[in-house]
mmCIF file of C-alpha atoms in Angstrom:
data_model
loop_
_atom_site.group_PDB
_atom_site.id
_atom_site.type_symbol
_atom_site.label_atom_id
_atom_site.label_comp_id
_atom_site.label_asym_id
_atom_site.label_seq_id
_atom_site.Cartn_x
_atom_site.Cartn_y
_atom_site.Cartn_z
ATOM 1 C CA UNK C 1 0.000 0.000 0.000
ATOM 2 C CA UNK C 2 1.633 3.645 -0.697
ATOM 3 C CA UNK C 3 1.856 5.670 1.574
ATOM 4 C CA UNK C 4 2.106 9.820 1.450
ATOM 5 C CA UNK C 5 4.856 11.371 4.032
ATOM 6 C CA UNK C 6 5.914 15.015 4.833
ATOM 7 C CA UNK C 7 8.995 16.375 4.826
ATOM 8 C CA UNK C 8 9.347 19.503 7.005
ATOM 9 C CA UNK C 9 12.763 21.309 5.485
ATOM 10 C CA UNK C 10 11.185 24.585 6.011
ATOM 11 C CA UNK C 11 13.815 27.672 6.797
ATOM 12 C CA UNK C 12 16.794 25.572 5.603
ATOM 13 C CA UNK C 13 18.386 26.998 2.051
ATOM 14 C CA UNK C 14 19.260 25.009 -1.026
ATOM 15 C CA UNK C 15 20.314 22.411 -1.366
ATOM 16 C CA UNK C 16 19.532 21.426 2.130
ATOM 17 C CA UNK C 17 15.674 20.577 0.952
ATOM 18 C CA UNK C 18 16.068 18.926 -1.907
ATOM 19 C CA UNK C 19 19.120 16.460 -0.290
ATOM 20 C CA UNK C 20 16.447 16.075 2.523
ATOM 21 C CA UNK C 21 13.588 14.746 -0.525
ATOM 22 C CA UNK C 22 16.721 12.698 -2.045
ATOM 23 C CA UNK C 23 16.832 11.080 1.245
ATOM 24 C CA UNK C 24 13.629 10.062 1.670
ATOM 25 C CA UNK C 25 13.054 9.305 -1.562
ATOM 26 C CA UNK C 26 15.780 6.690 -0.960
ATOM 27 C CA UNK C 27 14.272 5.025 1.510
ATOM 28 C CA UNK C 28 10.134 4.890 -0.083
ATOM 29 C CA UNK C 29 9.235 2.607 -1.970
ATOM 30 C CA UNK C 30 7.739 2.888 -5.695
ATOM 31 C CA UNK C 31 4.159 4.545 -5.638
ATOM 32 C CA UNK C 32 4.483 6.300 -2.132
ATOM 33 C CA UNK C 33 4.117 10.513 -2.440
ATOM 34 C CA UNK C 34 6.427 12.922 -0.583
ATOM 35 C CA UNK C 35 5.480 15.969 0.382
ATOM 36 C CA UNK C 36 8.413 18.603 1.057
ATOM 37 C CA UNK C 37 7.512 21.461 2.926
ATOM 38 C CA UNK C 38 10.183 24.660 2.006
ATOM 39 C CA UNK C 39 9.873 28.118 2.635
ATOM 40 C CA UNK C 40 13.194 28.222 -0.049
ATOM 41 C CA UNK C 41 12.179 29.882 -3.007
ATOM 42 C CA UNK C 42 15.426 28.054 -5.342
ATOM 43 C CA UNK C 43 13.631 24.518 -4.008
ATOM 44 C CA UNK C 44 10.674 25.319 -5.684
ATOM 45 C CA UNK C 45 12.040 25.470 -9.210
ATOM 46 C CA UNK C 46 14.658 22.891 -8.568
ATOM 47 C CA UNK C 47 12.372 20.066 -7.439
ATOM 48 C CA UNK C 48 10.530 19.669 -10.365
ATOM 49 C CA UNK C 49 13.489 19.706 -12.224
ATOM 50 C CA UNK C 50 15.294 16.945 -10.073
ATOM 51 C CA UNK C 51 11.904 14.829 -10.754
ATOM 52 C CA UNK C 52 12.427 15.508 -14.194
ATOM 53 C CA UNK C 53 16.183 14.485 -14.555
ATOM 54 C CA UNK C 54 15.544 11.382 -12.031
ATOM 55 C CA UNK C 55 12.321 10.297 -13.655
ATOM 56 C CA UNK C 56 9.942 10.718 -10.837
ATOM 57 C CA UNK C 57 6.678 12.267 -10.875
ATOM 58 C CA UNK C 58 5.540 15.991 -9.707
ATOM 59 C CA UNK C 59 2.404 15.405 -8.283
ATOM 60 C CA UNK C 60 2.246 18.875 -6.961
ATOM 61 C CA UNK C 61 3.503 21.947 -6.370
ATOM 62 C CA UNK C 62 2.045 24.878 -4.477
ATOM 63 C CA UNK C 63 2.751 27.476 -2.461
ATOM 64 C CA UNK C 64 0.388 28.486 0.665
ATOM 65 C CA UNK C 65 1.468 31.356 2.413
ATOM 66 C CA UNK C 66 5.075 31.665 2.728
ATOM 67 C CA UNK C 67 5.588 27.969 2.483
ATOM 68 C CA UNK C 68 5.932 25.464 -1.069
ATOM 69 C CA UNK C 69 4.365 22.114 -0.740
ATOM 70 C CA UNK C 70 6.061 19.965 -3.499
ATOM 71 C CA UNK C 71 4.577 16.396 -3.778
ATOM 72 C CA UNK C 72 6.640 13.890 -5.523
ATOM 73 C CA UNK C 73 5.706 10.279 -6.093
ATOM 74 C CA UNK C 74 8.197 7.698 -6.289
ATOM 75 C CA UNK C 75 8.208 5.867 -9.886
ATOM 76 C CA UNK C 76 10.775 3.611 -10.036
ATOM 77 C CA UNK L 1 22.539 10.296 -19.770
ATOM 78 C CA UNK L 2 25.195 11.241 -17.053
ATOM 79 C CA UNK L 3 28.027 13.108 -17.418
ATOM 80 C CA UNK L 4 31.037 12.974 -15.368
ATOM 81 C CA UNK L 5 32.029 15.913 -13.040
ATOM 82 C CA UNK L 6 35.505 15.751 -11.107
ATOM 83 C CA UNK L 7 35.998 18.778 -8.528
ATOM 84 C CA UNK L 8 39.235 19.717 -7.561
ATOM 85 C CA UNK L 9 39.053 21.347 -3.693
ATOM 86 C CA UNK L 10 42.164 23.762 -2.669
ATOM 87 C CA UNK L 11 40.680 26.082 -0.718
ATOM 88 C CA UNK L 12 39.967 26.298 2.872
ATOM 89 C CA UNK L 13 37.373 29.368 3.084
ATOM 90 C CA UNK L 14 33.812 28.531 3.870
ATOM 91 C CA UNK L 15 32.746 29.777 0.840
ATOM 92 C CA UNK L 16 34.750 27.825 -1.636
ATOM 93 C CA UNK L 17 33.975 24.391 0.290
ATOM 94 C CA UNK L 18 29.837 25.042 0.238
ATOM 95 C CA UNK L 19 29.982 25.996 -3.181
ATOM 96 C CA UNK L 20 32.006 22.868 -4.106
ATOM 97 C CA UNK L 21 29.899 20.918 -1.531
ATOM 98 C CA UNK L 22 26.380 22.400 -3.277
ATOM 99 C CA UNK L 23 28.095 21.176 -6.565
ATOM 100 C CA UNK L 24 29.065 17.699 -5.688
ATOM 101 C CA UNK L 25 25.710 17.112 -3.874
ATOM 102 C CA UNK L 26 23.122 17.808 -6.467
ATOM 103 C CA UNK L 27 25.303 16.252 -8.891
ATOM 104 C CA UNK L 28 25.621 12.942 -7.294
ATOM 105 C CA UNK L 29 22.376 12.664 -6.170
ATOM 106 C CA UNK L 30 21.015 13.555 -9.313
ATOM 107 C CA UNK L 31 22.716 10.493 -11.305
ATOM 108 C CA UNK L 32 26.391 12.380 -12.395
ATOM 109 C CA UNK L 33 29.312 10.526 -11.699
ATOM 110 C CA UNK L 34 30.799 12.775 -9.298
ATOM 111 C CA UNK L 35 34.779 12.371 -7.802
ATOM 112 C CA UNK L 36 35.945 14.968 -5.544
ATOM 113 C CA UNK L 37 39.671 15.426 -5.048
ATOM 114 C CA UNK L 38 40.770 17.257 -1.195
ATOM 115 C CA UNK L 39 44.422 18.758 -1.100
ATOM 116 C CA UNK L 40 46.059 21.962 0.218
ATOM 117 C CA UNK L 41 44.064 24.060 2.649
ATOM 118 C CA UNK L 42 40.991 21.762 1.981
ATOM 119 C CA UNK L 43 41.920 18.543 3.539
ATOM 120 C CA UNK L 44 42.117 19.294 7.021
ATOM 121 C CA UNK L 45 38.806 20.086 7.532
ATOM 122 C CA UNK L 46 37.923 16.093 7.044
ATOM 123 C CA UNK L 47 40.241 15.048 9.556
ATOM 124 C CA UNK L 48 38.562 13.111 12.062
ATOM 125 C CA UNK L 49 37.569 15.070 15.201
ATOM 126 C CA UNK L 50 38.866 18.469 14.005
ATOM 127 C CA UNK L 51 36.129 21.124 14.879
ATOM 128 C CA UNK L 52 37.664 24.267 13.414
ATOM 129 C CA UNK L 53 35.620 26.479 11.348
ATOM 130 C CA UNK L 54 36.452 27.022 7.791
ATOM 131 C CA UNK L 55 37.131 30.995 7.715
ATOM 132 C CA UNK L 56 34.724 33.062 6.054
ATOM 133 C CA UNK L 57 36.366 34.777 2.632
ATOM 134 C CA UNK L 58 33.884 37.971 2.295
ATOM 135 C CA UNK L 59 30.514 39.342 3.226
ATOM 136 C CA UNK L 60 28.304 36.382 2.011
ATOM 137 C CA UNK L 61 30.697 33.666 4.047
ATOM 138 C CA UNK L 62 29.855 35.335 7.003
ATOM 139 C CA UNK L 63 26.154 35.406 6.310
ATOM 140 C CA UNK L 64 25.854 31.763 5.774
ATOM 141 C CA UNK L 65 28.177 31.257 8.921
ATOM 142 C CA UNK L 66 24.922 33.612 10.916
ATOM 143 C CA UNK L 67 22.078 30.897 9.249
ATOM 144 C CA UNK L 68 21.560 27.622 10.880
ATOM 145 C CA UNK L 69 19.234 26.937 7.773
ATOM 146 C CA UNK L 70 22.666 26.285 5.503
ATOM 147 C CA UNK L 71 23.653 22.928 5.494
ATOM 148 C CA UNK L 72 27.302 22.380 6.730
ATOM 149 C CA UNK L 73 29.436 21.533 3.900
ATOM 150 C CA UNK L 74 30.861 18.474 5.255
ATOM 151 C CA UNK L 75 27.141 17.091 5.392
ATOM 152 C CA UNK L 76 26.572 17.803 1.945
ATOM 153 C CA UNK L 77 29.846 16.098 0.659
ATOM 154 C CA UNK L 78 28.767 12.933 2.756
ATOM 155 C CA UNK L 79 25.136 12.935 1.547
ATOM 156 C CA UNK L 80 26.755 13.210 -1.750
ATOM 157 C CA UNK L 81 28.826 10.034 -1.174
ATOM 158 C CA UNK L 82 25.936 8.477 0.257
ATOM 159 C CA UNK L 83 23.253 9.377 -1.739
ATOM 160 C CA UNK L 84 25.282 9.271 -4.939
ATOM 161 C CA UNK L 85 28.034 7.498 -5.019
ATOM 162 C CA UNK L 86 31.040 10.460 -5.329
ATOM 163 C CA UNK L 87 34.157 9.796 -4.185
ATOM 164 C CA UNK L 88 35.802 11.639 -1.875
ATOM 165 C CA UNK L 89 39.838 11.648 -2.519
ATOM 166 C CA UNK L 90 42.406 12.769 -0.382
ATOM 167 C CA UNK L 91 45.183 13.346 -1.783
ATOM 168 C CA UNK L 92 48.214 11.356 -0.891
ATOM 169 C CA UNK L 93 50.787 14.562 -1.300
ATOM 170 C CA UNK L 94 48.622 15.995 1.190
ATOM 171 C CA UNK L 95 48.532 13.773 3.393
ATOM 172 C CA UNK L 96 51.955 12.740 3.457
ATOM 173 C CA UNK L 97 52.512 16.268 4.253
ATOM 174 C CA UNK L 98 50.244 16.609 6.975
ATOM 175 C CA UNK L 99 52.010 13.708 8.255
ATOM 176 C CA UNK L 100 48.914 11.341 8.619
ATOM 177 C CA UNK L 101 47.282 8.266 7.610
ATOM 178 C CA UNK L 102 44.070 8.109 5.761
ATOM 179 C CA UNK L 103 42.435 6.426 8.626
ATOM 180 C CA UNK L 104 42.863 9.823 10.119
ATOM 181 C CA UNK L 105 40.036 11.149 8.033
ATOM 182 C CA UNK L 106 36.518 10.750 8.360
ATOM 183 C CA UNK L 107 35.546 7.334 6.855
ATOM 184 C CA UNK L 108 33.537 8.777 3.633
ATOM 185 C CA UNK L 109 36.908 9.902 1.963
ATOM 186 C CA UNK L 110 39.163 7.551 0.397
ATOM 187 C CA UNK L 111 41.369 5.792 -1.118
ATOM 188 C CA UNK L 112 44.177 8.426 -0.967
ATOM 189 C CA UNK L 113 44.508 8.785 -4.639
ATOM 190 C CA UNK L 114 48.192 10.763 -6.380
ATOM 191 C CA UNK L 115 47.411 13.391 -8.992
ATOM 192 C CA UNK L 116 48.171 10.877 -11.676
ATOM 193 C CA UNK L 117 45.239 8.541 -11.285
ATOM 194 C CA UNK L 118 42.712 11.387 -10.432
ATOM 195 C CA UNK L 119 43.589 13.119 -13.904
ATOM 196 C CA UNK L 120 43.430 9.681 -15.763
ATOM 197 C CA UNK L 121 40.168 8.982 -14.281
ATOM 198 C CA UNK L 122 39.293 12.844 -14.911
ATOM 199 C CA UNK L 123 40.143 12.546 -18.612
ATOM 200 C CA UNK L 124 36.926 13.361 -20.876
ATOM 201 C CA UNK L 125 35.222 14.575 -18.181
ATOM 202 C CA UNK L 126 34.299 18.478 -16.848
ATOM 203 C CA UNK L 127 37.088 19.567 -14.119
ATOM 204 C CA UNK L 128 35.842 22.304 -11.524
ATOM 205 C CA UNK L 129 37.922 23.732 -9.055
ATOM 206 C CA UNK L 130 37.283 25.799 -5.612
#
């Protein structure tokens, strides 16, 4: 069964985020969603392009208030 | 496809190693093959158990140094070995010059590797250097 898990990076600066979805990403397994929470504007535009390079999917990506929620699922 | 990145660390300002760090950690993570070669002012700073701060260069070193939101450098260079496979080499002039073994560093760097091999193994790929 997938499951959907948050990562809080919020008020840590690139590329602390996007190592901290790397790392979690790591340890999912295929189907599961991440959400990562940053309040780093870079992360927002670098995610999807990580998901691109890697092959994942962007489920996601939205900013509410002063914070990005970026949901990834796991593909492969 | 990947390409191959091999970065050449000299420096020992805060600025230069995060930069290098940032490099080496997207990179890997993101499928490059990624080698990363310590010497001169660099390489102490991965001996285990030494705690000094890399010196700020200018302005923007010490702002980072002020945010606990930056990830250390050394984190990123071991999240890059262990999220992407780089290699982290010492290099043996260095540390025959520092006067220690490579068991002396922290465990994600090695083999100690001469400037030979590293710029065989470099050969064809892009070469950056902080």
């Amino acid at each position: 069964m997938s499951e959907c898990k948050t990562i809080d990076a919020r008020d840590t600066f690139c590329p602390g985020p996007l190592m901290e979805l790397i790392t979690y990403m790591k340890q999912a397994s295929v189907g599961d969603t991440l959400e990562l929470l940053s309040t780093d504007q870079g992360t927002a535009s670098d995610v999807p392009e990580w998901v691109n390079k890697v092959g994942h999917e962007m489920v996601s990506s939205e900013k509410i208030g002063e914070v990005w929620h970026l949901k990834v699922r796991k593909t492969k | 496809m990947s390409q191959d990145f091999h970065i050449v660390c000299i420096s020992g300002t805060r600025e230069k190693l995060q930069m290098a760090a940032m490099f080496a950690s997207v990179a890997a993570a993101t499928g490059e093959q990624v080698s990363v070669f310590f010497s001169m002012n660099a390489l102490p700073y991965f001996v285990k158990d030494n705690a000094v701060e890399a010196p700020v260069e200018g302005e923007f070193g010490a702002l980072m140094a002020q945010e606990p939101g930056v990830p250390p450098f050394k984190q990123l260079f071991k999240q890059a070995a262990e999220l992407g496979d780089a290699k982290l080499l010492p290099c043996s002039m260095a540390l025959d010059l520092l006067k220690i073994s490579e068991e002396a560093l922290d465990p994600e760097l090695g083999p100690a590797t001469g400037l030979t091999r590293f710029l065989n193994d470099a050969e064809g790929g892009q070469l950056l250097t902080f």
